């Protein structure tokens, strides 16, 4: 795997798509980077409102708002530029040795050599104000360093303490502002939230932190508009604007990995949904709006762009989505249009209470027929009406390093009981030491995790088989006794700190892209049968909504977009999906091979052909084998419609006390059965 990573680095420079201006699409103007370029740094051109500079891995570009055009200014590969900042009509750079540069006549000129640090930096954040150039970076130990360069004296100063690599200069208060995620007290309760921090570089002191109301999580990037003392926060689904003391509000449905405010009420954004496009975004307004509770997706901007319907997101303050739904039913709340629900949170309650809008549009009916039957069937009411739309499937599947096991003479286990038999043999062999492996991913092979996993799998197996949970079951008691006596208290092969060891087994393989390596979870024993416990995220249209047409339009968009993760839902998606970047690399290598002479360039030709063979093996994002494999698995999906007791605090406590030896297995069985019976009666 490491050898191939190195190969990719080499191959990515063999082809190049020129930097180009894409068509202006309403609120979004895109500039497209070459395929071989990686995203670097954005900064405002402070001499021209709405203009900006973009530093990529290969060049420095400028977007001119006046002419609505982009151009390459200078190549940067030889200059090793780590950061850029525009100030008083000039563009300054910080190179990898921390020298201060100025762009003059399309060439970088050194203003001052670094004389305070030996750290070599790859990327840094920079800003200017009050005669200073500030820049920050993380060293190899992840320690943040903040440096100030005085233009007048040409002196460097190390500033401390400073906790955040990302900052902006606040010209109103002559300080640096940053955003931090911190704990805070609200009465007797400890909470977490995002705060604005103001750092005074003259005194190395902070003002009191300001809690950002309305910013609840998922922050990917942020920037600051010093002219209006306004912040912008890019989340996974939209971008918010915020003024201190106020509440974060929707600004645009577009998102970004790197964001810069460039004046004229405009954000420059890159690294969002379109990873290699520089997008210029302004506040978007539309008369048609929907509000979605407890669900978001990266496809919301595309939906708004296509339909003109805006999307507002709302996170319920209730303990669960079903509790929030109960409140909506009680108050007949019209402000929420779509509710996102995990089926195991209470799909059965939705059916019983009739809290849904039947989905009868032709688009949805046609798409419904394309779903896997096991996915579609639970989403029908007693009259055959569609009550909710699935947008994500989460089957509990596993993966194993089969080839590696076979190399050392081991067979892949076909049951949890066989797994318990196999582990001591693996531990006694040279496999893990020679191949830098660990036994498990996510879980540890210790008494607590294995007992917890056994209990969970037993309960899930009862659910998918329609059996009552009874921990006196002979299979459970026999395997539980083995786990509590044979599995060690500590994992004999703990994962290293950087997590680079290869796990031989992953009992919770989670991915939004299907693959041929996925297999059904291990049954407890070889004579056991099991379905595959598969949670769905579904969208329900609030029957009290005043925007049902717009809400159903959103469901129709999600039902017909057919993106890679949809392979997990739609049986009709039978065509494999190629990785366009890999295909381009293959084509580039094939062109090189054709230009070679088979006799005089035989060695180089053989090398290229070997590289092509490696790429051919991974050219599919979704391969034909993955589709066929998943089709077989999907036939065994069982969709839960109610929550199971195993995740409650009380049940977790029983597992922990038993695995630690504070409670006997017999005591666990007695108390666990009593608890399950109580939960069952309450549910009834």
XYZ file of C-alpha atoms in Angstrom, residues 105-666:
562
model
C 7.264 42.294 -11.330
C 5.934 38.726 -11.101
C 9.022 37.542 -9.180
C 9.457 36.816 -5.490
C 12.069 39.059 -3.851
C 13.413 38.346 -0.359
C 12.782 41.189 2.099
C 14.172 39.533 5.214
C 15.721 36.159 5.968
C 14.335 34.303 8.958
C 16.646 34.573 11.963
C 14.522 33.152 14.772
C 13.482 29.589 13.878
C 14.918 26.471 12.266
C 11.468 24.994 11.599
C 10.710 24.235 7.961
C 7.033 24.875 7.227
C 4.804 23.600 4.426
C 1.718 25.777 4.933
C 1.043 28.729 7.222
C -1.804 31.144 7.909
C -0.894 34.828 7.466
C -2.524 38.221 7.936
C -1.348 41.825 8.241
C -2.232 44.909 10.251
C -0.775 47.931 12.034
C 2.585 47.545 10.313
C 2.986 43.842 11.142
C 2.866 40.618 9.160
C 1.616 37.806 11.380
C 1.904 34.135 10.484
C 1.245 30.886 12.343
C 2.126 27.259 11.731
C 2.212 23.863 13.431
C 5.547 22.122 13.956
C 6.137 18.364 13.726
C 4.897 17.983 17.333
C 1.632 19.820 16.461
C 2.666 22.814 18.585
C 1.300 26.104 17.226
C 3.786 28.950 16.704
C 2.764 32.569 16.077
C 5.333 34.951 14.595
C 5.116 38.735 14.053
C 7.296 40.517 11.476
C 7.607 44.307 11.772
C 7.816 45.909 8.319
C 9.524 49.035 9.669
C 12.206 47.437 11.860
C 12.390 44.153 9.884
C 12.422 42.327 13.228
C 10.807 38.973 13.958
C 9.035 38.385 17.282
C 7.797 35.063 18.652
C 4.375 35.551 20.246
C 2.932 33.255 22.913
C 0.768 31.798 24.222
C -1.298 31.008 21.128
C -3.470 27.934 20.653
C -4.968 28.187 17.173
C -3.206 27.997 13.804
C -6.158 29.728 12.132
C -6.522 33.450 12.954
C -7.444 36.788 11.362
C -6.399 40.363 12.127
C -9.134 42.492 13.748
C -8.408 46.085 12.653
C -11.155 47.544 14.845
C -9.594 46.286 18.089
C -5.973 45.838 16.853
C -5.844 42.187 17.888
C -5.948 38.703 16.434
C -9.202 36.719 16.498
C -9.533 32.936 16.448
C -12.229 30.306 17.013
C -11.948 27.593 19.673
C -14.132 24.677 20.766
C -14.249 24.798 24.568
C -16.085 23.510 27.617
C -18.141 25.977 29.622
C -20.515 25.955 32.579
C -24.194 26.754 32.265
C -25.563 26.551 35.776
C -24.576 23.157 37.126
C -24.207 21.678 33.646
C -20.933 21.361 31.704
C -21.391 22.033 27.998
C -19.212 22.455 24.911
C -19.366 25.110 22.232
C -17.517 27.355 19.811
C -16.048 30.614 21.129
C -14.386 33.664 19.594
C -11.044 34.431 21.198
C -9.372 37.860 20.916
C -5.593 37.835 21.392
C -3.709 41.094 22.061
C -0.270 40.597 20.562
C 1.253 43.609 22.325
C 0.572 42.150 25.791
C 0.210 38.421 25.040
C -3.221 38.412 26.673
C -6.738 37.258 25.734
C -10.076 39.010 26.171
C -12.961 37.068 27.671
C -14.167 34.386 25.227
C -17.438 35.054 23.383
C -19.827 32.102 22.881
C -21.038 31.823 19.272
C -24.790 31.252 19.486
C -26.217 29.177 16.661
C -22.983 27.380 15.759
C -23.524 23.855 17.035
C -20.937 21.712 15.241
C -19.466 20.490 11.985
C -17.204 23.511 11.439
C -14.887 22.944 8.450
C -13.469 26.451 7.924
C -14.049 30.070 8.909
C -13.025 33.618 7.964
C -13.441 37.175 9.215
C -14.715 40.410 7.676
C -12.828 43.098 9.631
C -14.755 45.974 7.998
C -18.057 44.846 9.517
C -16.695 42.792 12.462
C -18.444 39.769 10.929
C -17.487 36.094 10.953
C -18.355 33.388 8.426
C -18.483 29.713 9.397
C -18.518 26.985 6.749
C -20.194 23.760 7.893
C -20.646 20.458 6.086
C -23.981 21.610 4.641
C -23.966 25.432 4.474
C -22.148 28.624 5.500
C -23.298 30.898 8.334
C -22.623 34.570 9.041
C -22.241 35.901 12.579
C -21.750 39.218 14.376
C -20.563 39.132 17.981
C -23.436 39.201 20.432
C -25.887 37.976 17.805
C -26.898 34.592 16.398
C -25.296 32.663 13.531
C -27.534 32.886 10.450
C -27.592 31.251 7.024
C -25.429 33.041 4.445
C -25.142 30.588 1.526
C -25.823 26.874 0.950
C -22.292 26.474 -0.418
C -19.547 25.020 1.768
C -15.781 25.064 1.799
C -12.640 23.514 3.195
C -10.829 26.863 2.866
C -12.675 30.189 3.088
C -11.606 33.847 2.775
C -13.681 37.023 2.924
C -12.624 39.152 -0.066
C -14.852 42.212 0.266
C -18.013 43.235 -1.566
C -20.029 40.843 0.624
C -18.283 37.936 -1.111
C -16.617 34.756 0.115
C -13.901 32.952 -1.825
C -14.329 29.233 -1.128
C -12.457 26.120 -2.225
C -12.329 22.484 -1.143
C -16.062 22.057 -0.618
C -18.460 19.954 -2.714
C -16.491 20.797 -5.886
C -13.025 20.126 -4.474
C -10.952 21.825 -7.198
C -13.152 24.852 -7.895
C -12.699 28.309 -6.445
C -16.230 29.523 -5.785
C -17.204 33.145 -5.228
C -20.344 33.170 -3.099
C -22.663 35.913 -1.949
C -25.681 35.770 0.324
C -28.524 33.942 -1.346
C -32.171 34.729 -0.872
C -35.183 32.851 -2.149
C -38.895 33.061 -1.395
C -39.213 29.265 -1.422
C -37.723 27.690 1.701
C -37.892 24.399 3.578
C -36.661 23.523 7.050
C -35.118 20.114 7.684
C -34.738 18.765 11.211
C -31.883 16.439 12.229
C -30.496 15.794 8.750
C -28.037 17.492 6.410
C -26.289 16.566 3.176
C -23.571 17.989 0.945
C -26.113 17.919 -1.903
C -28.264 20.716 -0.436
C -26.467 23.472 -2.433
C -27.007 21.535 -5.654
C -30.692 21.120 -4.825
C -31.074 24.852 -4.206
C -29.154 25.670 -7.370
C -31.374 23.378 -9.448
C -34.776 24.223 -7.910
C -34.398 27.673 -6.342
C -35.679 26.243 -3.051
C -33.615 27.285 -0.038
C -32.829 24.822 2.764
C -32.685 25.742 6.442
C -31.306 23.217 8.907
C -32.607 22.693 12.407
C -31.152 20.485 15.124
C -33.664 19.307 17.685
C -32.946 20.148 21.318
C -34.819 17.035 22.476
C -33.042 13.897 23.735
C -34.135 11.983 20.633
C -35.764 12.597 17.279
C -38.841 10.647 18.382
C -39.221 12.992 21.367
C -39.009 15.951 18.984
C -41.612 14.334 16.719
C -43.941 13.862 19.706
C -43.604 17.571 20.434
C -44.347 18.456 16.786
C -47.438 16.216 16.874
C -48.659 17.737 20.141
C -48.246 21.350 18.989
C -49.027 20.652 15.310
C -45.858 22.561 14.506
C -45.747 23.852 10.922
C -42.196 25.281 11.015
C -40.439 21.967 10.288
C -41.028 20.485 6.839
C -38.794 17.376 6.771
C -37.583 15.203 9.656
C -34.524 12.981 9.424
C -34.903 9.737 11.382
C -32.780 6.660 12.015
C -35.204 3.773 11.603
C -34.111 2.164 14.874
C -35.125 5.349 16.715
C -38.784 4.569 16.111
C -40.008 3.956 12.571
C -42.702 1.741 14.102
C -43.947 4.683 16.204
C -44.220 6.822 13.061
C -46.380 4.133 11.471
C -48.555 3.653 14.565
C -49.187 7.369 15.055
C -49.692 8.043 11.341
C -47.187 10.897 11.541
C -46.200 11.169 7.891
C -47.293 12.508 4.537
C -47.834 9.616 2.093
C -45.409 9.938 -0.819
C -47.428 9.531 -3.997
C -45.565 11.502 -6.679
C -44.764 9.599 -9.865
C -41.035 10.345 -9.505
C -40.918 8.796 -6.054
C -43.085 5.816 -7.012
C -40.751 5.029 -9.926
C -37.639 5.412 -7.790
C -39.190 3.290 -5.032
C -39.394 0.348 -7.426
C -35.637 0.604 -7.949
C -34.747 0.201 -4.251
C -33.586 -3.102 -2.814
C -36.712 -4.934 -1.660
C -35.369 -5.344 1.872
C -34.848 -1.568 2.053
C -38.200 -0.621 0.543
C -40.598 -3.004 2.326
C -40.375 -1.493 5.856
C -41.191 1.959 4.428
C -44.762 1.018 3.521
C -47.807 1.370 5.757
C -50.608 -1.199 6.015
C -52.257 0.320 2.936
C -49.096 0.106 0.830
C -48.347 3.849 0.946
C -44.744 5.079 1.145
C -44.291 6.790 4.527
C -40.601 7.854 4.352
C -37.722 8.085 1.900
C -34.370 6.326 2.519
C -31.245 8.421 1.973
C -28.570 6.287 3.628
C -28.089 2.604 4.522
C -25.870 1.445 7.397
C -25.636 -2.351 7.428
C -23.421 -3.937 10.086
C -20.812 -5.674 7.930
C -17.252 -6.863 8.430
C -13.962 -7.245 6.600
C -11.066 -9.676 7.049
C -7.501 -9.795 5.752
C -8.168 -13.181 4.133
C -5.048 -13.314 1.954
C -2.783 -12.461 4.886
C -4.390 -15.109 7.081
C -4.034 -17.746 4.351
C -0.373 -16.813 3.848
C 0.262 -17.926 7.438
C -1.882 -21.042 7.151
C -5.068 -19.749 8.780
C -8.613 -19.972 7.474
C -10.971 -17.026 7.858
C -13.438 -17.846 10.675
C -17.058 -18.389 9.724
C -18.524 -17.823 13.201
C -17.733 -15.937 16.398
C -17.029 -19.283 18.057
C -14.399 -20.065 15.408
C -12.962 -16.575 15.912
C -12.428 -17.353 19.609
C -10.693 -20.599 18.589
C -8.478 -18.866 16.032
C -7.171 -15.868 17.975
C -4.786 -17.763 20.309
C -3.229 -19.441 17.243
C -2.703 -16.071 15.541
C -1.202 -14.559 18.690
C 1.226 -17.486 18.999
C 2.352 -17.109 15.370
C 4.690 -14.540 13.801
C 1.935 -12.972 11.691
C 1.227 -9.801 13.654
C 4.848 -8.988 14.381
C 6.115 -9.634 10.862
C 3.208 -7.888 9.105
C 2.703 -5.037 11.621
C -0.876 -6.129 12.331
C -3.392 -5.929 15.140
C -6.305 -8.277 15.690
C -9.198 -5.841 15.469
C -10.204 -2.408 14.287
C -12.606 -0.285 16.391
C -12.782 -2.931 19.110
C -9.932 -4.243 21.222
C -9.462 -7.951 21.821
C -9.996 -7.689 25.552
C -12.562 -9.126 27.915
C -14.727 -6.013 28.097
C -15.008 -5.353 24.359
C -15.521 -9.001 23.431
C -18.237 -9.518 26.056
C -19.937 -6.304 24.970
C -19.741 -7.419 21.335
C -21.142 -10.879 22.142
C -24.091 -9.408 24.064
C -24.825 -6.982 21.250
C -24.615 -9.641 18.539
C -26.855 -11.992 20.492
C -29.531 -9.303 20.887
C -29.244 -8.315 17.210
C -29.452 -11.942 16.093
C -32.658 -12.352 18.127
C -34.092 -9.250 16.478
C -33.310 -10.254 12.893
C -34.677 -13.772 13.523
C -37.812 -12.486 15.278
C -36.939 -14.283 18.544
C -37.386 -13.080 22.113
C -34.184 -12.106 23.901
C -33.428 -14.600 26.669
C -29.891 -14.694 28.012
C -30.361 -18.227 29.341
C -30.010 -19.306 25.704
C -27.492 -22.175 25.570
C -25.428 -20.627 22.772
C -25.122 -17.304 24.586
C -24.237 -18.785 27.981
C -21.609 -21.097 26.469
C -19.911 -18.339 24.456
C -20.174 -15.837 27.320
C -18.417 -18.274 29.641
C -15.641 -18.665 27.091
C -15.200 -14.916 26.642
C -15.101 -14.269 30.388
C -12.499 -16.988 31.005
C -10.443 -17.172 27.787
C -10.178 -13.589 26.553
C -7.479 -11.602 28.396
C -8.193 -8.407 30.310
C -5.773 -6.510 28.041
C -5.407 -6.779 24.276
C -2.267 -8.790 23.398
C -1.843 -6.662 20.244
C -2.862 -3.073 21.047
C -2.842 -0.636 18.144
C 0.128 1.726 17.968
C -0.340 5.422 18.665
C -0.430 6.547 15.037
C -2.931 3.830 14.065
C -0.901 2.546 11.119
C -1.128 -1.163 12.000
C -3.295 -3.300 9.721
C -6.316 -4.863 11.505
C -6.886 -8.510 10.613
C -10.611 -8.154 11.324
C -13.051 -5.268 11.396
C -16.408 -6.243 12.909
C -17.848 -2.766 12.245
C -16.797 -1.954 8.712
C -18.452 1.357 7.895
C -18.206 3.086 4.532
C -20.561 5.063 2.341
C -19.117 3.257 -0.702
C -19.795 -0.452 -1.214
C -16.843 -2.792 -1.838
C -16.195 -6.410 -2.704
C -14.327 -6.983 0.589
C -17.470 -6.534 2.712
C -18.967 -9.696 4.207
C -21.886 -10.503 6.468
C -21.183 -10.374 10.214
C -20.122 -13.612 11.851
C -22.988 -15.693 13.215
C -22.409 -16.739 16.800
C -22.016 -20.390 15.780
C -21.781 -22.288 12.515
C -25.246 -23.748 12.973
C -26.698 -20.297 13.569
C -28.507 -18.285 10.935
C -28.597 -14.535 10.880
C -29.868 -11.631 8.860
C -27.906 -8.409 8.553
C -28.994 -5.663 10.946
C -29.259 -2.549 8.757
C -30.202 0.890 10.014
C -31.555 3.415 7.521
C -31.647 7.184 7.629
C -35.033 8.167 6.250
C -36.758 11.480 5.566
C -40.361 12.059 6.637
C -42.513 14.933 5.399
C -44.257 16.592 8.347
C -48.025 16.200 7.822
C -48.452 19.711 9.312
C -45.945 21.296 6.903
C -47.081 24.312 4.899
C -44.435 23.602 2.238
C -45.190 20.013 1.293
C -44.617 20.549 -2.433
C -41.133 21.952 -1.762
C -40.384 19.194 0.765
C -41.393 16.478 -1.698
C -39.239 18.196 -4.348
C -36.262 17.730 -2.006
C -37.091 14.024 -1.565
C -37.403 13.655 -5.339
C -34.002 15.263 -5.812
C -32.420 12.876 -3.295
C -34.196 9.909 -4.902
C -32.909 10.662 -8.392
C -29.374 12.062 -7.922
C -27.704 8.612 -8.096
C -24.322 9.377 -6.499
C -21.783 6.762 -5.268
C -23.366 6.211 -1.846
C -26.692 5.396 -3.523
C -25.335 2.014 -4.633
C -26.195 0.899 -1.084
C -29.892 1.661 -1.658
C -30.787 1.041 -5.299
C -30.797 -2.407 -6.874
C -31.125 -0.672 -10.244
C -27.565 0.721 -9.997
C -25.822 -2.123 -11.811
C -23.232 -0.189 -13.820
C -19.764 0.026 -12.206
C -18.314 3.449 -11.374
C -14.835 4.327 -12.621
C -12.445 6.587 -10.716
C -11.876 9.334 -13.288
C -8.529 10.403 -11.802
C -7.124 6.872 -12.000
C -8.474 6.431 -15.521
C -6.712 9.646 -16.573
C -3.461 8.387 -15.071
C -3.820 5.092 -16.970
C -4.479 6.935 -20.241
C -1.467 9.189 -19.677
C 0.788 6.193 -19.055
C -0.596 4.394 -22.087
C 0.284 7.401 -24.247
C 3.810 7.354 -22.849
C 4.088 3.629 -23.539
C 2.979 4.099 -27.137
C 5.697 6.719 -27.652
C 8.445 4.324 -26.546
C 10.438 1.949 -28.711
C 9.836 -1.614 -27.601
C 13.454 -2.629 -28.155
C 15.534 0.341 -26.985
C 13.182 1.370 -24.164
C 12.251 -2.112 -22.973
C 13.082 -1.469 -19.310
C 11.148 1.819 -19.136
C 8.243 0.226 -21.022
C 8.107 -2.665 -18.566
C 8.063 -0.206 -15.662
C 5.173 1.758 -17.168
C 3.225 -1.428 -17.884
C 3.706 -2.522 -14.274
C 2.370 0.853 -13.093
C -0.627 0.501 -15.421
C -1.356 -2.952 -13.965
C -1.368 -1.495 -10.448
C -3.759 1.256 -11.486
C -6.024 -1.120 -13.421
C -6.587 -3.041 -10.190
C -7.968 0.068 -8.461
C -9.629 1.944 -11.325
C -13.146 1.417 -9.985
C -14.740 3.486 -7.244
C -17.495 0.856 -7.352
C -16.462 -2.323 -9.157
C -18.650 -4.980 -10.814
C -17.570 -7.412 -8.087
C -18.602 -4.926 -5.384
C -22.071 -4.563 -6.903
C -22.571 -8.326 -7.145
C -21.284 -8.863 -3.609
C -23.562 -6.177 -2.168
C -26.581 -7.523 -4.046
C -26.088 -10.849 -2.247
C -25.710 -9.135 1.132
C -28.752 -6.891 0.614
C -31.021 -9.915 0.322
C -30.410 -10.551 4.042
C -30.952 -6.984 5.300
C -33.285 -6.596 8.259
C -34.326 -3.004 8.962
C -34.911 -2.222 12.667
C -38.001 -0.146 13.435
C -37.471 0.367 17.159
C -34.586 0.881 19.551
C -32.919 -2.011 21.336
C -32.139 -1.986 25.076
C -28.414 -2.648 24.763
C -27.352 0.993 24.425
C -28.959 2.261 27.639
C -26.869 3.344 30.619
C -28.269 0.587 32.835
C -27.563 -2.188 30.350
C -24.075 -0.857 29.633
C -23.419 -0.901 33.371
C -24.390 -4.581 33.577
C -21.923 -5.409 30.786
C -19.098 -3.435 32.384
C -19.623 -4.937 35.855
C -19.711 -8.471 34.437
C -16.645 -8.086 32.224
C -14.664 -6.568 35.111
C -15.508 -9.461 37.443
C -17.756 -7.432 39.763
C -20.766 -9.535 38.744
C -21.017 -13.224 37.870
C -22.394 -14.456 34.562
C -25.431 -15.915 36.349
